[in-house]
Amino acid sequence: MATQTKRRRVAVSRQGTVAGYGMVARESVQPGELLFAVPRAALLSQHTCSIGGLLERERGTLQSQSGWVPLLLALLHELQAPASPWSPYFALWPELGRLEHPMFWPEEERRRLLQGTGVPEAVEKDLANIRSEYYSIVLPFMEAHPDLFSPRVRSLDLYRQLVALVMAYSFQEPLEEEEDEKEPNSPLMVPAADILNHLANHNANLEYSPNCLRMVATQLIPKGHEIFNTYGQMANWQLIHMYGFAEPYPDNTDDTADIQMVTVREAALQGTKVEAERLLLYERWDFLCKLEMVGEEGAFVIGREEVLTEEELTTTLKVLCMPAEEFREFKDQDGWGDNKREEDSLTITNIPKLKASWRHLLRDSVLLTLQTYATDLKSEQDLLSNEVYTRLSWREQQALQVRYGQKMILHQLLELTS
């Protein structure tokens, strides 16, 4: 189970790390240098666990929306197996009852602290899916194999904790380019690699090779500094939802704010005066749905320096703002034959150059979005002053960073559209 390290250049430490513990460099490390390697035999997955054969045979009955059920069953079995080779690894896990994901916060606290961020809605979907998955697939499987799953692991609470653990600590091997059409690889647990904390400006990266997984430095890491992996390009709302923490402002360069697609429709409806205008607006919206540019549950995603859903937002503003006659023509051509003009490019820097009608609709959409939060930007800025911030609970601090980062992006949009 031991991982290979190069002259013990790294150490697990509780000192000098951003979370409960992390990994630090014992000596200066150059970019491209190997920090440690994990042999494939040490990975814990549905294939390497002691019931891998059974999970493979029963694969058809273990299909789920998440695709995580086989790994979760592997963990449930190994956790209670008296002689599991993974016991030393489990001893390094955080205490399951103390995970900080918002799914474990009281509902009132979750709604109060994260209203408007999109997190409460995501958590409610998770909890419903976890419950459904547990009672329809997982529990029946464990009851059908009582010799492999003791009564102590047949628990919805434990299952929920393991889902959060897999959400936060598992890895997913990327598909090769020629495998793009295949289903994504199943998640797996990677001892040692899952000790590393995350930063958008990370200094290490996990590389996959046939015999092992290698953690390699991507920039100079001075002696005593923490080693950070990346969990991907994650906005703060995604970090708190999946991992239970947020990066303090302004460190997360991948942060985003969402404008719900239906909010733009609502903003456009505010500008209609008579029933005929409202009907035409709904016709335009239905056409955008047909073009698969919008949906009732979708969102336009705005980053600090770019609009991540540029095509969708550009097309939506164009269709909702164009004169009626032009829309008829556009619709007859099924949205084709329209030349994209440079001044219609929806980069952040180009927003002030957009047509006045587009800017007006975008501004109204931002104002409606800001109304979904319980507090305004000034309140958040007051809370961020050092004296007050240090008195907040850990959850209050994390939720504040999520809200503040989103509102800063939205207020930047307000300035650009005014």
Coordinates of C-alpha atoms in Angstrom, one line a residue, residues 148-395:
L148 CA -20.4 -9.0 2.6
F149 CA -22.2 -6.0 4.4
S150 CA -22.6 -6.0 8.1
P151 CA -25.7 -4.2 9.6
R152 CA -23.5 -1.3 10.7
V153 CA -22.8 -0.2 7.2
R154 CA -26.5 -0.4 6.1
S155 CA -27.2 3.2 6.9
L156 CA -28.4 6.2 4.8
D157 CA -26.4 8.6 7.0
L158 CA -23.1 6.6 6.3
Y159 CA -24.0 6.4 2.6
R160 CA -24.5 10.2 2.5
Q161 CA -21.1 10.7 4.2
L162 CA -19.4 8.4 1.7
V163 CA -21.0 10.2 -1.2
A164 CA -19.6 13.5 0.1
L165 CA -16.2 11.8 0.6
V166 CA -16.2 10.5 -3.0
M167 CA -17.3 14.0 -4.2
A168 CA -14.4 15.6 -2.4
Y169 CA -11.6 13.0 -2.5
S170 CA -12.0 10.8 -5.5
F171 CA -10.2 11.2 -8.9
Q172 CA -11.5 10.4 -12.4
E173 CA -9.0 9.3 -15.0
P174 CA -9.5 11.4 -18.2
L175 CA -10.4 9.5 -21.3
E176 CA -7.8 9.3 -24.1
E177 CA -8.6 11.5 -27.1
E178 CA -9.7 8.6 -29.2
E179 CA -12.1 7.5 -26.4
D180 CA -14.1 10.7 -26.3
E181 CA -17.3 8.9 -27.3
K182 CA -17.0 6.4 -24.4
E183 CA -18.7 6.8 -21.0
P184 CA -16.4 8.7 -18.5
N185 CA -14.1 6.5 -16.4
S186 CA -15.4 5.5 -13.0
P187 CA -14.1 7.4 -10.0
L188 CA -11.3 6.0 -7.9
M189 CA -9.6 6.7 -4.6
V190 CA -5.9 7.6 -4.8
P191 CA -4.1 7.4 -1.5
A192 CA -1.6 10.2 -0.9
A193 CA -2.8 12.3 -3.9
D194 CA -6.1 13.0 -2.0
I195 CA -4.2 14.6 0.9
L196 CA -3.3 17.6 -1.3
N197 CA -5.4 20.7 -1.0
H198 CA -6.7 22.8 -3.9
L199 CA -5.8 26.2 -5.3
A200 CA -6.7 27.8 -8.6
N201 CA -3.0 28.8 -8.8
H202 CA -1.8 25.3 -8.0
N203 CA 1.8 24.1 -8.1
A204 CA 1.4 20.4 -8.8
N205 CA -0.6 18.1 -11.1
L206 CA -1.5 14.4 -11.2
E207 CA -0.4 12.6 -14.3
Y208 CA -1.7 9.1 -15.3
S209 CA 0.6 6.4 -16.7
P210 CA 0.1 2.7 -17.3
N211 CA 1.8 1.5 -14.1
C212 CA 1.3 4.4 -11.7
L213 CA -0.1 7.9 -11.0
R214 CA 2.5 10.6 -10.6
M215 CA 2.2 13.9 -8.8
V216 CA 4.5 16.3 -10.5
A217 CA 5.5 19.9 -9.6
T218 CA 4.2 22.5 -12.1
Q219 CA 6.2 25.4 -10.7
L220 CA 9.0 26.1 -8.2
I221 CA 7.9 25.0 -4.7
P222 CA 10.2 26.5 -2.0
K223 CA 11.1 24.4 1.1
G224 CA 8.4 24.4 3.7
H225 CA 5.6 25.6 1.3
E226 CA 2.4 23.7 0.8
I227 CA 1.9 21.6 -2.3
F228 CA -1.5 22.2 -4.0
N229 CA -3.2 20.1 -6.7
T230 CA -6.1 21.4 -8.7
Y231 CA -9.6 19.9 -8.6
G232 CA -10.3 21.5 -12.0
Q233 CA -11.5 25.0 -12.9
M234 CA -13.9 25.5 -10.0
A235 CA -16.0 28.5 -9.1
N236 CA -16.3 29.1 -5.3
W237 CA -20.0 27.9 -5.3
Q238 CA -18.7 24.6 -6.8
L239 CA -15.9 24.3 -4.3
I240 CA -18.1 24.8 -1.3
H241 CA -20.8 22.5 -2.7
M242 CA -18.4 19.6 -3.6
Y243 CA -15.5 20.1 -1.2
G244 CA -16.9 22.1 1.7
F245 CA -14.6 25.2 1.4
A246 CA -14.1 28.4 -0.8
E247 CA -11.0 30.3 -1.8
P248 CA -10.8 33.8 -0.2
Y249 CA -11.4 36.7 -2.5
P250 CA -9.6 37.5 -4.9
D251 CA -7.6 34.2 -5.0
N252 CA -10.0 32.1 -7.1
T253 CA -9.3 33.3 -10.6
D254 CA -11.8 30.6 -11.8
D255 CA -14.7 32.1 -9.9
T256 CA -18.0 32.7 -11.7
A257 CA -21.5 34.2 -11.2
D258 CA -24.6 32.7 -12.8
I259 CA -27.5 34.6 -14.4
Q260 CA -30.4 32.1 -14.6
M261 CA -31.7 31.9 -18.2
V262 CA -35.3 32.5 -17.0
T263 CA -34.1 35.7 -15.3
V264 CA -33.2 37.1 -18.7
R265 CA -36.7 36.2 -19.9
E266 CA -38.2 37.8 -16.8
A267 CA -36.1 41.0 -17.5
A268 CA -37.3 41.1 -21.1
L269 CA -41.0 40.6 -20.0
Q270 CA -40.6 43.7 -17.8
G271 CA -40.2 45.8 -20.9
T272 CA -43.4 44.5 -22.6
K273 CA -46.4 46.8 -22.4
V274 CA -49.2 44.9 -24.2
E275 CA -50.3 41.3 -24.6
A276 CA -49.1 41.1 -28.2
E277 CA -45.6 42.0 -27.1
R278 CA -45.6 39.4 -24.4
L279 CA -46.8 36.7 -26.8
L280 CA -44.0 37.7 -29.3
L281 CA -41.5 37.5 -26.5
Y282 CA -42.6 34.0 -25.6
E283 CA -42.4 33.0 -29.3
R284 CA -38.8 34.3 -29.3
W285 CA -38.1 32.3 -26.1
D286 CA -39.6 29.1 -27.6
F287 CA -37.4 29.6 -30.7
L288 CA -34.3 29.9 -28.5
C289 CA -35.3 26.7 -26.7
K290 CA -35.6 25.0 -30.2
L291 CA -32.1 26.3 -31.0
E292 CA -31.0 24.7 -27.6
M293 CA -29.6 28.1 -26.5
V294 CA -31.7 28.3 -23.4
G295 CA -33.6 26.0 -21.0
E296 CA -35.8 26.5 -17.9
E297 CA -33.0 25.3 -15.6
G298 CA -30.0 26.6 -17.4
A299 CA -27.8 29.5 -16.5
F300 CA -25.5 32.0 -18.3
V301 CA -22.1 31.7 -16.7
I302 CA -20.0 34.9 -16.2
G303 CA -16.3 34.8 -15.2
R304 CA -14.1 37.6 -14.1
E305 CA -12.6 38.0 -17.5
E306 CA -14.8 36.1 -19.9
V307 CA -18.4 35.0 -20.5
L308 CA -18.2 31.2 -20.4
T309 CA -21.5 30.8 -22.2
E310 CA -20.8 33.4 -24.8
E311 CA -22.6 31.8 -27.7
E312 CA -25.8 31.2 -25.7
L313 CA -25.9 34.7 -24.1
T314 CA -25.1 36.5 -27.4
T315 CA -27.8 34.6 -29.3
T316 CA -30.3 35.2 -26.5
L317 CA -29.7 38.9 -26.3
K318 CA -29.8 39.1 -30.1
V319 CA -33.1 37.2 -30.5
L320 CA -34.9 38.9 -27.6
C321 CA -33.8 42.4 -28.7
M322 CA -34.0 42.3 -32.5
P323 CA -36.9 44.1 -34.3
A324 CA -40.0 41.9 -35.0
E325 CA -39.5 41.8 -38.8
E326 CA -35.8 40.8 -38.3
F327 CA -36.9 38.0 -35.9
R328 CA -39.4 36.6 -38.5
E329 CA -36.6 36.4 -41.1
F330 CA -34.2 34.9 -38.5
K331 CA -36.8 32.3 -37.5
D332 CA -37.5 31.4 -41.2
Q333 CA -33.8 30.7 -41.6
D334 CA -33.8 28.6 -38.4
G335 CA -31.2 30.9 -37.0
W336 CA -28.7 30.4 -39.9
G337 CA -27.3 33.0 -42.3
D338 CA -26.7 35.6 -39.6
N339 CA -23.2 37.1 -39.8
K340 CA -21.7 37.6 -36.4
R341 CA -20.3 41.1 -36.1
E342 CA -17.2 41.9 -34.1
E343 CA -19.1 44.5 -32.0
D344 CA -21.5 41.8 -31.0
S345 CA -18.7 39.7 -29.4
L346 CA -19.6 39.1 -25.8
T347 CA -16.1 39.4 -24.2
I348 CA -16.1 41.2 -20.9
T349 CA -14.1 44.1 -22.3
N350 CA -16.5 44.4 -25.3
I351 CA -19.7 44.7 -23.2
P352 CA -19.7 48.5 -23.2
K353 CA -19.7 48.4 -27.1
L354 CA -22.8 46.2 -27.3
K355 CA -26.0 47.7 -28.7
A356 CA -27.9 49.8 -26.2
S357 CA -30.9 47.4 -26.2
W358 CA -28.6 44.4 -25.4
R359 CA -26.8 46.3 -22.6
H360 CA -30.1 47.4 -21.1
L361 CA -31.5 43.8 -21.1
L362 CA -28.3 42.5 -19.6
R363 CA -28.3 45.2 -16.9
D364 CA -31.9 44.4 -15.9
S365 CA -31.0 40.7 -15.7
V366 CA -28.1 41.5 -13.4
L367 CA -30.3 43.7 -11.2
L368 CA -32.9 40.9 -10.9
T369 CA -30.1 38.4 -10.1
L370 CA -28.8 40.6 -7.3
Q371 CA -32.3 40.7 -5.7
T372 CA -32.1 36.9 -5.1
Y373 CA -29.4 37.4 -2.4
A374 CA -30.4 38.2 1.1
T375 CA -27.8 40.9 1.5
D376 CA -26.2 43.6 -0.7
L377 CA -22.5 44.1 -1.6
K378 CA -22.0 46.8 1.0
S379 CA -23.1 44.4 3.8
E380 CA -20.6 41.8 2.6
Q381 CA -17.8 44.4 2.4
D382 CA -18.5 45.4 6.1
L383 CA -18.3 41.7 7.1
L384 CA -15.0 41.3 5.3
S385 CA -13.3 43.9 7.5
N386 CA -10.8 42.0 9.5
E387 CA -12.2 42.7 13.0
V388 CA -15.7 41.4 12.0
Y389 CA -14.5 38.6 9.8
T390 CA -12.4 36.9 12.5
R391 CA -15.5 36.7 14.7
L392 CA -17.6 34.8 12.1
S393 CA -17.9 31.1 12.2
W394 CA -16.0 29.0 9.7
R395 CA -19.2 28.3 7.7

